[in-house]
Coordinates of C-alpha atoms in Angstrom, one line a residue:
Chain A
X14 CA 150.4 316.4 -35.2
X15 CA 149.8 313.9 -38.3
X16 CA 146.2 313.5 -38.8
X17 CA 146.3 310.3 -40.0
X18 CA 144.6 307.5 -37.7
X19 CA 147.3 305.4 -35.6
X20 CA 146.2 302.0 -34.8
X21 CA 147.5 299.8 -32.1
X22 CA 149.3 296.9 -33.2
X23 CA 146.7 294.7 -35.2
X24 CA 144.3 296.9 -34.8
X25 CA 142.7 295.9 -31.6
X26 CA 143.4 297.4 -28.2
X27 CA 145.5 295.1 -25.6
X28 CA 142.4 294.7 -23.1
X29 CA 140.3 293.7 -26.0
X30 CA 142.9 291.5 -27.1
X31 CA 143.7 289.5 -23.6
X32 CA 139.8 289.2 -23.2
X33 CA 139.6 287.5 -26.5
X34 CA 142.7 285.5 -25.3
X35 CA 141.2 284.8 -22.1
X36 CA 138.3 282.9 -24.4
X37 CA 141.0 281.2 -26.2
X38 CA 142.6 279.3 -23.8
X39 CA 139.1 278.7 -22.3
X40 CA 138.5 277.1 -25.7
X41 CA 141.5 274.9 -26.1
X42 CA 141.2 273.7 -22.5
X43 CA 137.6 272.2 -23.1
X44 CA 137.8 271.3 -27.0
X45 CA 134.5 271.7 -29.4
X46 CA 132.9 273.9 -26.8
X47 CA 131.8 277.1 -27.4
X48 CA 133.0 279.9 -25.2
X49 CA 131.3 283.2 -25.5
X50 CA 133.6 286.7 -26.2
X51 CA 132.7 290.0 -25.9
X52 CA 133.3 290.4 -30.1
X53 CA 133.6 293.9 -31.2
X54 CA 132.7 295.9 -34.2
X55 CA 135.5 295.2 -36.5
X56 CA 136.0 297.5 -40.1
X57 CA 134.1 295.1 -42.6
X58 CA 130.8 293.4 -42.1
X59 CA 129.6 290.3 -40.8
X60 CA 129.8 287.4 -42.3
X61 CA 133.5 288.7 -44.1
X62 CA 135.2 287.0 -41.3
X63 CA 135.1 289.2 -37.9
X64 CA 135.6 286.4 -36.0
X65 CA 138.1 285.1 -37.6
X66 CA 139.8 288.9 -37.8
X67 CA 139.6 288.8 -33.8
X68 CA 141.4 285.7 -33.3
X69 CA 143.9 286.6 -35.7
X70 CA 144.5 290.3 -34.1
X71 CA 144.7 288.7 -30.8
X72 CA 147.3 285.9 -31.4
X73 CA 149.5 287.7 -33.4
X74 CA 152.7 288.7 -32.9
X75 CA 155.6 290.9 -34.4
X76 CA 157.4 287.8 -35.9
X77 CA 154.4 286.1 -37.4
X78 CA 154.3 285.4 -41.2
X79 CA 150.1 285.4 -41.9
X80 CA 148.7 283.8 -45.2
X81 CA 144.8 284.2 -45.4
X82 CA 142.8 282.3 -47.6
X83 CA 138.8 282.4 -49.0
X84 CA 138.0 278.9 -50.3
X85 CA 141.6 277.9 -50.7
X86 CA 142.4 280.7 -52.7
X87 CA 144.9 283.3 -51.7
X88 CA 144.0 286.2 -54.4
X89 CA 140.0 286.4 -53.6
X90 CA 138.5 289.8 -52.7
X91 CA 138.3 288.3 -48.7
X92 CA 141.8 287.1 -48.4
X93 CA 143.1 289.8 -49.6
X94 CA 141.5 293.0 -47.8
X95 CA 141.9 290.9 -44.9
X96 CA 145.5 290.6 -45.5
X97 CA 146.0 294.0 -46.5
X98 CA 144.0 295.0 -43.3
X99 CA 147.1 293.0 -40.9
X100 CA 149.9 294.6 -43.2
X101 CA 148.2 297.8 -42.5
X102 CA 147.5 297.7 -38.9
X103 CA 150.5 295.2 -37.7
X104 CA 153.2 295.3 -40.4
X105 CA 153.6 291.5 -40.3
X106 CA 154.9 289.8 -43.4
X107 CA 152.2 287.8 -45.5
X108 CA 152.7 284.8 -47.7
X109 CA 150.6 282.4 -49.8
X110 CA 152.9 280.0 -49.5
X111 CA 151.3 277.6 -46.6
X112 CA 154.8 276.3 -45.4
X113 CA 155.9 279.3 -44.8
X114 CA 153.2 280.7 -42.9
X115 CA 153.3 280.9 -38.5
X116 CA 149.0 282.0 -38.7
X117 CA 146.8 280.7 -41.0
X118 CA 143.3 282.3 -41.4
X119 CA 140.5 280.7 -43.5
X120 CA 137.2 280.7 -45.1
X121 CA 135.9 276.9 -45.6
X122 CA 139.6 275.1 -46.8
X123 CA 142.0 273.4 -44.4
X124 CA 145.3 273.5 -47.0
X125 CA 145.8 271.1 -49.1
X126 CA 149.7 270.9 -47.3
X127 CA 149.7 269.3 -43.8
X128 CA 149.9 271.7 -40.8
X129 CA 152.7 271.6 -38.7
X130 CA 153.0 271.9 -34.8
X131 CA 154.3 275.6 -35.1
X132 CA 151.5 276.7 -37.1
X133 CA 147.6 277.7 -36.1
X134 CA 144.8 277.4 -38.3
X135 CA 142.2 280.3 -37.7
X136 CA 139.1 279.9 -39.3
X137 CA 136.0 282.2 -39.7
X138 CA 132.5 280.5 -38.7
X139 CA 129.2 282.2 -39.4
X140 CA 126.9 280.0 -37.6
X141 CA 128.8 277.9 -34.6
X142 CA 126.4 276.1 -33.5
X143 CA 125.1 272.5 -35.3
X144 CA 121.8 271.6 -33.9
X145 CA 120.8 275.6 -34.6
X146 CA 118.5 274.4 -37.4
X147 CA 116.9 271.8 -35.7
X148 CA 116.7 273.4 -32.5
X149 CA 115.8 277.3 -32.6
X150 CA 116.1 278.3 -29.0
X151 CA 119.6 279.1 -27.8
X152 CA 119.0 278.3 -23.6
X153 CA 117.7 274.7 -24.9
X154 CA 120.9 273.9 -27.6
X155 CA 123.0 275.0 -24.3
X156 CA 120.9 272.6 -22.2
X157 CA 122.3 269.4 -25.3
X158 CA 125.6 270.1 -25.4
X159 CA 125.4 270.1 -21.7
X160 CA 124.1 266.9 -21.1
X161 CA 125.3 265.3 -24.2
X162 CA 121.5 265.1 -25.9
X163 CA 122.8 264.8 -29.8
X164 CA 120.0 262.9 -30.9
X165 CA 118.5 265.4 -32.6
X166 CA 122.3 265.6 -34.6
X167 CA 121.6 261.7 -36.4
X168 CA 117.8 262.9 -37.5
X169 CA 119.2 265.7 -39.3
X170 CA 121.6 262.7 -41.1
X171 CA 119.0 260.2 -40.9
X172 CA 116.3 262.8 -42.9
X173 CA 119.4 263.1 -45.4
X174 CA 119.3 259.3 -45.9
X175 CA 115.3 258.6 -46.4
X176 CA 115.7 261.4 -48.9
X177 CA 118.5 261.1 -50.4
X178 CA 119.9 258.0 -50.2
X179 CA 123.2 258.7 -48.4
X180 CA 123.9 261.5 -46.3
X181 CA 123.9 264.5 -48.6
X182 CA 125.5 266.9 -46.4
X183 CA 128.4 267.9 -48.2
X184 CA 130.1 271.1 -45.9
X185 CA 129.8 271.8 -43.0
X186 CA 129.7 268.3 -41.4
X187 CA 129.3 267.6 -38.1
X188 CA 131.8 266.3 -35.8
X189 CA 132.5 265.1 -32.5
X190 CA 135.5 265.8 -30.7
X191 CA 137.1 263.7 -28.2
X192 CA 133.9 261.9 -27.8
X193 CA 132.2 264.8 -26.3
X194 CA 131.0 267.7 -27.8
X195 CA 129.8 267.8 -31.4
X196 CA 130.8 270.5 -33.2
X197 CA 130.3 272.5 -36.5
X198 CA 133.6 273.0 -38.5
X199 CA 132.3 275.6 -40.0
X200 CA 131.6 275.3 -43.9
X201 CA 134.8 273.1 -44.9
X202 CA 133.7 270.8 -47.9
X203 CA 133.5 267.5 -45.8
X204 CA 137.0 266.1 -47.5
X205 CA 138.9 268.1 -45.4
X206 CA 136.9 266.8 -42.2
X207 CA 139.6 264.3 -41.7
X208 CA 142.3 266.1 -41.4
X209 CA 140.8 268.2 -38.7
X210 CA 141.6 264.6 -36.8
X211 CA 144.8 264.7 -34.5
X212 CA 146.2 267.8 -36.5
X213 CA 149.4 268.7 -35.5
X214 CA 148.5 272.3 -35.4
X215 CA 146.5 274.2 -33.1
X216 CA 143.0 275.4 -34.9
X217 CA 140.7 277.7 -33.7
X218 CA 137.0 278.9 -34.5
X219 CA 135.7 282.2 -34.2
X220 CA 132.5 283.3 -35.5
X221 CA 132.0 287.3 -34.9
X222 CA 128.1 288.2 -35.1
X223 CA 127.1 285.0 -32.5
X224 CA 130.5 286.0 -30.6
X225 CA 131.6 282.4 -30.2
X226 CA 134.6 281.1 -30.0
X227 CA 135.9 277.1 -30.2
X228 CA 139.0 275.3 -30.5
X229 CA 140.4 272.1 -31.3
X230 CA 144.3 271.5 -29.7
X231 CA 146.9 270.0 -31.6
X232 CA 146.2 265.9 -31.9
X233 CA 142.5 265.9 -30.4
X234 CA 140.3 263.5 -31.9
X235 CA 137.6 264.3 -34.4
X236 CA 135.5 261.9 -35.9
X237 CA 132.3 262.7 -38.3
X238 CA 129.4 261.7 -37.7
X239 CA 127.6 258.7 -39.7
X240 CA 125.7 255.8 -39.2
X241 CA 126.7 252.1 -39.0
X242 CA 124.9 251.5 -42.5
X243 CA 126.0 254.2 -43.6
X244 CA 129.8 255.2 -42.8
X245 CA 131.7 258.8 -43.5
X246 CA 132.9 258.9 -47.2
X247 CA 134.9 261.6 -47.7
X248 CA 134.2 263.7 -51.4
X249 CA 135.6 262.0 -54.2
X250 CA 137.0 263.5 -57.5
X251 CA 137.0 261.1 -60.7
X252 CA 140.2 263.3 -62.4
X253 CA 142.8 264.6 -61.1
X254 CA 143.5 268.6 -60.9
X255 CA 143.2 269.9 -64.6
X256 CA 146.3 272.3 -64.1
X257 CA 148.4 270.6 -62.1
X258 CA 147.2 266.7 -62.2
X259 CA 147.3 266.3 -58.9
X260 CA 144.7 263.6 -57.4
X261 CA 143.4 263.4 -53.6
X262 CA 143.3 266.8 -53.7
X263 CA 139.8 269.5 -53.3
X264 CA 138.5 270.6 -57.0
X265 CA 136.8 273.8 -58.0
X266 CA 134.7 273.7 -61.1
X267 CA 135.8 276.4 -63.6
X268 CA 133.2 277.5 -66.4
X269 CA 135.7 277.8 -69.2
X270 CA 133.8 279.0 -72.2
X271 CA 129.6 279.4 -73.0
X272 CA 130.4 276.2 -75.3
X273 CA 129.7 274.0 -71.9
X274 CA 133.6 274.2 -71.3
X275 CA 134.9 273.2 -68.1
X276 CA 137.8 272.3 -65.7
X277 CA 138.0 271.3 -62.6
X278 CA 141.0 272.6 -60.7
X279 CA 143.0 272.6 -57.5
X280 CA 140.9 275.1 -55.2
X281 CA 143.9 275.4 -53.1
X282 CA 145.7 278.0 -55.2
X283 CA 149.4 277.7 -53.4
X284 CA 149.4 273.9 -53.7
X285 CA 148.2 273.7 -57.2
X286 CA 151.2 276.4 -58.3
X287 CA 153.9 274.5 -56.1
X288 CA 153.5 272.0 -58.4
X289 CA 153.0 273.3 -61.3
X290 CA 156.8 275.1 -59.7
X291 CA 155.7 278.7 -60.7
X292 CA 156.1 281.7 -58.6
X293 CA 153.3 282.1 -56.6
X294 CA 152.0 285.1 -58.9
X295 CA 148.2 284.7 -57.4
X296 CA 147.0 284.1 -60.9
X297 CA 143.3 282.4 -60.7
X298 CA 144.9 280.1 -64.0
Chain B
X4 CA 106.8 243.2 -10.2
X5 CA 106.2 244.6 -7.3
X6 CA 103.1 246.5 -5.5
X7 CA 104.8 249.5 -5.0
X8 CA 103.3 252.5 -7.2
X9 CA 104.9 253.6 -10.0
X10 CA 104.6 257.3 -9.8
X11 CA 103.7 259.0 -6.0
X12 CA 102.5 262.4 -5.4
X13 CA 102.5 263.9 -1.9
X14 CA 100.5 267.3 -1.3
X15 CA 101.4 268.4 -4.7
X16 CA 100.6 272.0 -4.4
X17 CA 101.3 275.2 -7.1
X18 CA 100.7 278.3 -7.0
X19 CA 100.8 281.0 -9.7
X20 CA 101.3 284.6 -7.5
X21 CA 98.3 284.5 -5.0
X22 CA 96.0 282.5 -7.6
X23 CA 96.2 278.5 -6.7
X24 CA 96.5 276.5 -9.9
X25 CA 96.4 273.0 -7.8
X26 CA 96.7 272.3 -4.3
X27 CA 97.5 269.2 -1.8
X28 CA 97.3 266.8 -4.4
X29 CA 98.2 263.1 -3.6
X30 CA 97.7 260.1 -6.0
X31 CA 99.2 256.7 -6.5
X32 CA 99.5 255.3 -9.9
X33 CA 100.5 251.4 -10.4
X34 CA 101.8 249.6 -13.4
X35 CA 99.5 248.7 -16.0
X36 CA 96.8 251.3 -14.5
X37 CA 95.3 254.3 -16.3
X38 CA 94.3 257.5 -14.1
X39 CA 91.9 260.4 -15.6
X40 CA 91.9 263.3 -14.2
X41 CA 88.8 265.0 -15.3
X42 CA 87.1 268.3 -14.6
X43 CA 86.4 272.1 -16.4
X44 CA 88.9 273.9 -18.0
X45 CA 90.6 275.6 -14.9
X46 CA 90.4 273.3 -12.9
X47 CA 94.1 273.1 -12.9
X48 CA 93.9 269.5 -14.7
X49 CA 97.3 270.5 -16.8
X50 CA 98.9 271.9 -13.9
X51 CA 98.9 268.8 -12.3
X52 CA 100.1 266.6 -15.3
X53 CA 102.9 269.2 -15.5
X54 CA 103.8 268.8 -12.0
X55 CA 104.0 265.2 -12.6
X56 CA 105.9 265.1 -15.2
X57 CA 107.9 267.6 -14.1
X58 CA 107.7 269.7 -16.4
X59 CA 106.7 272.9 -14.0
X60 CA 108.3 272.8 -10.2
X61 CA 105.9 272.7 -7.5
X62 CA 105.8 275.3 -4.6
X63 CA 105.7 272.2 -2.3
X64 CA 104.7 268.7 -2.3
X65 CA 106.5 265.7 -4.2
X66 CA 106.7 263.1 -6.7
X67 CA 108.7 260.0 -6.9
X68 CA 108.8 258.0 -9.3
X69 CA 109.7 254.0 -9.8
X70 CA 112.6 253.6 -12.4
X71 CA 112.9 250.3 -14.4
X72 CA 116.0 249.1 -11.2
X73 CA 113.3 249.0 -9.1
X74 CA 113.9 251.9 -6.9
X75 CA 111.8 255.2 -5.8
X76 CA 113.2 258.1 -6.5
X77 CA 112.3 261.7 -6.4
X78 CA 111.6 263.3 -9.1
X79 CA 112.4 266.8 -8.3
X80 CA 116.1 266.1 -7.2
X81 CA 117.0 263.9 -9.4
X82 CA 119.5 265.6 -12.3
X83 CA 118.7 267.2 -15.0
X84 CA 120.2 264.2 -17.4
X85 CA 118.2 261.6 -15.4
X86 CA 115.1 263.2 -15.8
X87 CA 115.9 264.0 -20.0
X88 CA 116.6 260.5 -20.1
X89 CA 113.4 259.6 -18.5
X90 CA 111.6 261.4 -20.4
X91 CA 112.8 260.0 -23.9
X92 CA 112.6 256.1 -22.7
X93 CA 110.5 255.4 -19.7
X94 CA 107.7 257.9 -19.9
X95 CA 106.0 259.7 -23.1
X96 CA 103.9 262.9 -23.4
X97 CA 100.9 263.2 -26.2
X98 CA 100.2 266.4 -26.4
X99 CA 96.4 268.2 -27.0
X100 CA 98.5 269.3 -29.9
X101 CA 100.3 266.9 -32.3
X102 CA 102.6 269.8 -33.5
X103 CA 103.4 270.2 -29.6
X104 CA 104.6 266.7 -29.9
X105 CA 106.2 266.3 -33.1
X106 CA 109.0 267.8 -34.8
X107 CA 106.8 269.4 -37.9
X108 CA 110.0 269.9 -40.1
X109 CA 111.3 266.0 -39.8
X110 CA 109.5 263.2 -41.8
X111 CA 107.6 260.8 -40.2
X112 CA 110.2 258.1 -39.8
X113 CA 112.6 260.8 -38.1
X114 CA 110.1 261.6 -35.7
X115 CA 109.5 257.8 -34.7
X116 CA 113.4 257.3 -34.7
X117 CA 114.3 260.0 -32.8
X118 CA 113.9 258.8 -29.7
X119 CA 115.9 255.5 -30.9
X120 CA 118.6 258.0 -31.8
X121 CA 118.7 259.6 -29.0
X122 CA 118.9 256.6 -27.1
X123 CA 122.1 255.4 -29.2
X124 CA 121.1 253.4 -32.3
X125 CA 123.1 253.9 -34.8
X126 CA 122.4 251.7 -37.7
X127 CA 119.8 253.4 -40.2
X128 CA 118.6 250.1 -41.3
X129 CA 117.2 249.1 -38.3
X130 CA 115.8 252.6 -36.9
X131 CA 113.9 252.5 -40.3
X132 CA 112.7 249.1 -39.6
X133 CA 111.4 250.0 -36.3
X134 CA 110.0 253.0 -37.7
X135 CA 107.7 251.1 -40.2
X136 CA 107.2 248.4 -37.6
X137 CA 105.5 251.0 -35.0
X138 CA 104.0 253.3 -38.0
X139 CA 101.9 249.9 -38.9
X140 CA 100.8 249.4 -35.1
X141 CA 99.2 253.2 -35.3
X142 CA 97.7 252.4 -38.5
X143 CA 100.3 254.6 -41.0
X144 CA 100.8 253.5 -44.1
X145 CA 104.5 252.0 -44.8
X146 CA 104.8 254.1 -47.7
X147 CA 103.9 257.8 -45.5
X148 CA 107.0 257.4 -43.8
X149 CA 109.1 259.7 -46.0
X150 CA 106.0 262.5 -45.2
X151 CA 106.1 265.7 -43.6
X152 CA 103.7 265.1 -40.5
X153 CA 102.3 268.4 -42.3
X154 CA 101.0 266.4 -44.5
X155 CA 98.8 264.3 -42.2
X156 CA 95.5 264.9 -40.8
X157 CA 94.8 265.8 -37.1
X158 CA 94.1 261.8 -36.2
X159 CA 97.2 260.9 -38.0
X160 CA 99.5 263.3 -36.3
X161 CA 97.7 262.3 -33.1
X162 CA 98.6 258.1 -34.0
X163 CA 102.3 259.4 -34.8
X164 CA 102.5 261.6 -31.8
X165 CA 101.5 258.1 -29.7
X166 CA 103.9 256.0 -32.3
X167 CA 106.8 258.3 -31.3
X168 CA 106.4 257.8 -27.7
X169 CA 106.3 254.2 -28.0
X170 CA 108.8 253.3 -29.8
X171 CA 111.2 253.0 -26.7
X172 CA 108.3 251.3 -24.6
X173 CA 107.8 253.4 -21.9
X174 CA 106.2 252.5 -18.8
X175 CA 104.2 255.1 -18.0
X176 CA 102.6 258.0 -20.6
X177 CA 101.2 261.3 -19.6
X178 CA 98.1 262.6 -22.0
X179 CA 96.7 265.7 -22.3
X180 CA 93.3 266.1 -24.0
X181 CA 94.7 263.0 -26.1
X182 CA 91.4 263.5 -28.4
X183 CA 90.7 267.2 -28.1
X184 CA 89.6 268.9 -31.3
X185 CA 89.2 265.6 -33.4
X186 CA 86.2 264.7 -34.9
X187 CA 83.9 261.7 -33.2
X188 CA 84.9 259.1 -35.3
X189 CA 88.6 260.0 -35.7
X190 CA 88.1 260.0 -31.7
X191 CA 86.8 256.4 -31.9
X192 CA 89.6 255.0 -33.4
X193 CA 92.4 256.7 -31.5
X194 CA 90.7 255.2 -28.1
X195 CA 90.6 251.8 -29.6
X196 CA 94.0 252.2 -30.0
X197 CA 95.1 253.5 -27.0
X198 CA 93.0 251.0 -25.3
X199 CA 95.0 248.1 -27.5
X200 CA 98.3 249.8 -26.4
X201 CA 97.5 250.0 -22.9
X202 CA 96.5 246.3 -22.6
X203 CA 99.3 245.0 -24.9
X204 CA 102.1 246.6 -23.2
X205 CA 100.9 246.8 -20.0
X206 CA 101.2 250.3 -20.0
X207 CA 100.0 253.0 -17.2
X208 CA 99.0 255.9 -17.9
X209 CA 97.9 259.5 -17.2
X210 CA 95.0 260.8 -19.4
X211 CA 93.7 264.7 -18.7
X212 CA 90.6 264.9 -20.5
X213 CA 87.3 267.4 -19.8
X214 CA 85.5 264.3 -21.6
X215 CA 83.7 261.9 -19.5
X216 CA 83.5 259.4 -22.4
X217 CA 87.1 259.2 -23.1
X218 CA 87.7 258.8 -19.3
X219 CA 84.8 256.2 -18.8
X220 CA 86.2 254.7 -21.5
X221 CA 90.2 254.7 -20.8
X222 CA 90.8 254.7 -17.3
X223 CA 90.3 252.6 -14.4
X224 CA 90.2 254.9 -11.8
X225 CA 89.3 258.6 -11.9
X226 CA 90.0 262.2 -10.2
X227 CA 87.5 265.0 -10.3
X228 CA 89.6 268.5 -9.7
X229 CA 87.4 271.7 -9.5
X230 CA 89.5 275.0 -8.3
X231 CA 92.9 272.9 -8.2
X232 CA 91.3 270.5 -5.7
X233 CA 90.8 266.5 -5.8
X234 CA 87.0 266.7 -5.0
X235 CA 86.5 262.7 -5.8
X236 CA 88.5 259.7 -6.9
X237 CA 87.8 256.3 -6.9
X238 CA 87.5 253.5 -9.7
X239 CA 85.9 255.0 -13.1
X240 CA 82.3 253.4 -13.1
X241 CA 81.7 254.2 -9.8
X242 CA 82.2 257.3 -9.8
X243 CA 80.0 258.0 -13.1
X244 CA 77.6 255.8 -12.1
X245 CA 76.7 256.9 -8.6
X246 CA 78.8 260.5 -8.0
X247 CA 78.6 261.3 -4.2
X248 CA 80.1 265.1 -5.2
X249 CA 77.5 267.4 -5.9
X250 CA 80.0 269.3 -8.7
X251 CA 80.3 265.6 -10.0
X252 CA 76.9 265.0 -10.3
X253 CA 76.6 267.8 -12.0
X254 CA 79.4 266.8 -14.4
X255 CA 77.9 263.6 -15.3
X256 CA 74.5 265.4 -15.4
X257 CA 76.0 267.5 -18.1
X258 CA 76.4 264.5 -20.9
X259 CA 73.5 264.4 -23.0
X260 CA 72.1 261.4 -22.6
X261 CA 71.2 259.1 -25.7

């Protein structure tokens, strides 16, 4: 008998994984809400994406092609052990290109690319809930979303405002979906907020140490949050990418040198290379 | 406007285990009137305003309550959004406590404009306008309204507490010890101002208070609770001036007398 560990396919055993899936479609069928899961101990600690890991063991398959990215990158230290972790444990092809991938899992970027109907965006969320820092107790947040009580969601913007000037929450921007529930898209930069609206691809949320989970279907509405006075802008960038010079795009700030050098580059690796038309080598430059 | 009461309590009774924290208590209280319910701490005072306001169920007994469409309706079936709603436009709580009351960690102007929030306004313009509007009526300074309400004094908090409750003028506000632990003076001013609320909006409202001055003072008509009973009621200066309760007589016995 080999000693070596034997894993079932993607890690997590079948019961594990139809419980999770059982949450799933629990999820998509009542969108921004947050279903509780059973979430397990998973090899890596919280906060690298357990949730995230879950959903991805659970709704993979054989024939899946999985690209994983950590703030739009595909070569960071989280996309890749979690890749490694799905070659290891499932054996399914990875990419970085984002057209060719079937399961997409991130950490705060929506690709630059847009999704298509055959693809699902899986994203890892450390804190699901929005009002949680305005409202500490768990039984009364419940109590909220229940009866639709989001006041307490426009002080949070309006305190932003009377200190700010503008609303000066830049990630992790709240949304409302389908004129119901709002929801916290975990920590995307709020430029990508809009193209969590009518997506053609099916995106779901896990977050592993609250052992929440949350979907969006494909083409469900999601509008941000704002104020009459003071609409949703999304992030602007004066120049374009520094690599690649493309403009409407997410930027990264790279320290270049200790001479006060900089650049500000695609953060979404694969999109930045496409056009530059390299081989994706997962080069940071 | 009609003579039916606003708020109705029939044989409001609670108990905690064996130990009665108020028992068969009925009251009546009409628009525009203000109720004190007086007596010693214990005397189940705050069980009652919490059975009113529904914040604690009652082992039996019931309240009903006169919404703005003119119709009674009990309090204690009515749904849970209802009653949220309510509670964040046609009533308002002060608390003994303004950091009870008040979100601590929200400036000022958030706390005022909550309520609008919650009720739907949506332009930031004119919740801020409001804000400063009802921040002058409690005597706040325009230019405290970017503060941390941890950065007011006890009377302040106390006149933000009542700004934050008014701003959506309700109809009927429930007080508990709405001077308790503030200095005589500070005291002075907050009655004046309640007083000028009351009368300018017509207001009724609920006032527990162990202070006979602050009752004489407030309310038109009084209730003396001792062990979670209504031992006398009747109109405020009557009952001061000539208590037929010997417990009451003792209570206004108690005052020290200038």
């Amino acid at each position: 008998m080999s000693s070596a560990p034997v894993y079932n396919f993607a890690y997590l055993d079948e019961q594990t994984k139809r419980m999770i899936r059982r949450a799933i479609l629990k999820a998509i069928a009542v969108p921004g809400y947050q279903v509780p899961f059973a979430s397990r101990e998973m090899p890596m600690p919280y906060g690298w994406g357990t949730g995230g890991v879950q959903l991805t063991a659970s709704i993979l398959g054989a024939g899946d092609v999985l690209k994983v990215i950590d703030q739009g990158a595909d070569d960071t230290t989280n996309a890749v052990s979690i890749r490694k972790f799905f070659e290891k444990t499932a054996g399914v092809e990875t990419t970085s290109l984002t057209g060719d991938a079937t399961i997409i899992q991130t950490r705060h970027r929506i690709p630059e690319e847009p999704l298509t109907a055959d693809q699902i965006l899986v994203y890892q969320v450390p804190i699901p809930e929005p009002l949680r820092f305005l409202e500490p107790r768990e039984t009364e947040t419940r109590q909220m979303h229940a009866l639709q009580d989001y006041g307490l969601m426009h002080v949070k913007l309006y305190e932003d405002i009377s200190r700010h000037g503008h609303i000066a929450t830049t990630y992790a921007y709240p949304v409302k979906v389908e004129a119901r529930y709002v929801m916290d898209p975990s920590p995307i930069p709020k430029f990508d907020n809009p193209k969590m609206d009518m997506c053609s691809a099916l995106q779901l949320f896990g977050a592993g140490r609250e052992q929440r989970i949350y979907a969006l279907p494909p083409y469900t509405q999601v509008t941000s949050l704002d104020f009459e006075d003071h609409p949703f802008e999304r992030t602007k960038f004066e120049k374009p990418c520094g690599l690649c010079g493309a403009t409407g795009v997410y930027l990264d700030e790279i320290v270049t040198d200790d001479q006060g050098g900089r650049l500000f580059v695609c953060s979404d690796t694969d999109y930045c290379e496409g056009r530059r038309g390299h081989e994706t080598d997962g080069g940071v430059l | 406007m009609t003579d039916a009461p606003l708020i109705q309590a029939n044989g409001l009774t609670r108990y905690y285990g064996a130990h009665i924290g108020c028992l068969d208590v009925d009251l009546e209280v009409h628009e525009g009137e203000v109720l004190a319910i007086v007596g010693e701490s214990g005397s189940g005072k705050s069980t009652l305003l919490s059975l009113l306001s529904t914040q604690l169920p009652p082992t039996r007994g019931e309240v009903s309550y006169r919404t703005r469409d003119g119709v009674s309706r009990d309090l204690l079936s009515l749904p849970e959004a209802e009653r949220r709603f309510l509670f964040r436009t046609d009533w308002g709580f002060v608390h003994q406590d303004a950091r009870a009351g008040l979100r601590m960690g929200v400036s000022a102007g958030g706390n005022v404009g909550e309520r609008l929030m919650a009720v739907g306004w949506r332009h930031y313009g004119r919740i801020r306008d409001e804000a400063t509007d009802w921040l002058a009526r409690v005597e706040i300074k325009a230019e405290r309204i970017d503060d941390s309400p941890k950065t007011f004094s006890g009377g302040m908090r106390q006149r933000l507490q009542i700004a934050k409750n008014m701003v959506t003028r309700p109809r009927l506000v429930f007080m508990d010890e709405p001077t308790g632990g503030l200095d005589v003076s500070v005291q002075a001013r907050l009655l004046d101002l309640i007083r000028g609320l009351v009368s300018d909006y017509g207001l009724a409202a609920i006032v527990v208070t162990h202070d006979l001055a602050v009752a004489r003072l407030l309310s038109h008509r009084i209730m003396v609770m001792r062990n979670g009973r209504v031992i006398e009621t009747g109109l405020t200066d009557q009952v001061l001036d000539d208590p037929q309760e010997a417990y009451t007589q003792l209570l206004v016995s108690s005052i020290l007398q200038s």
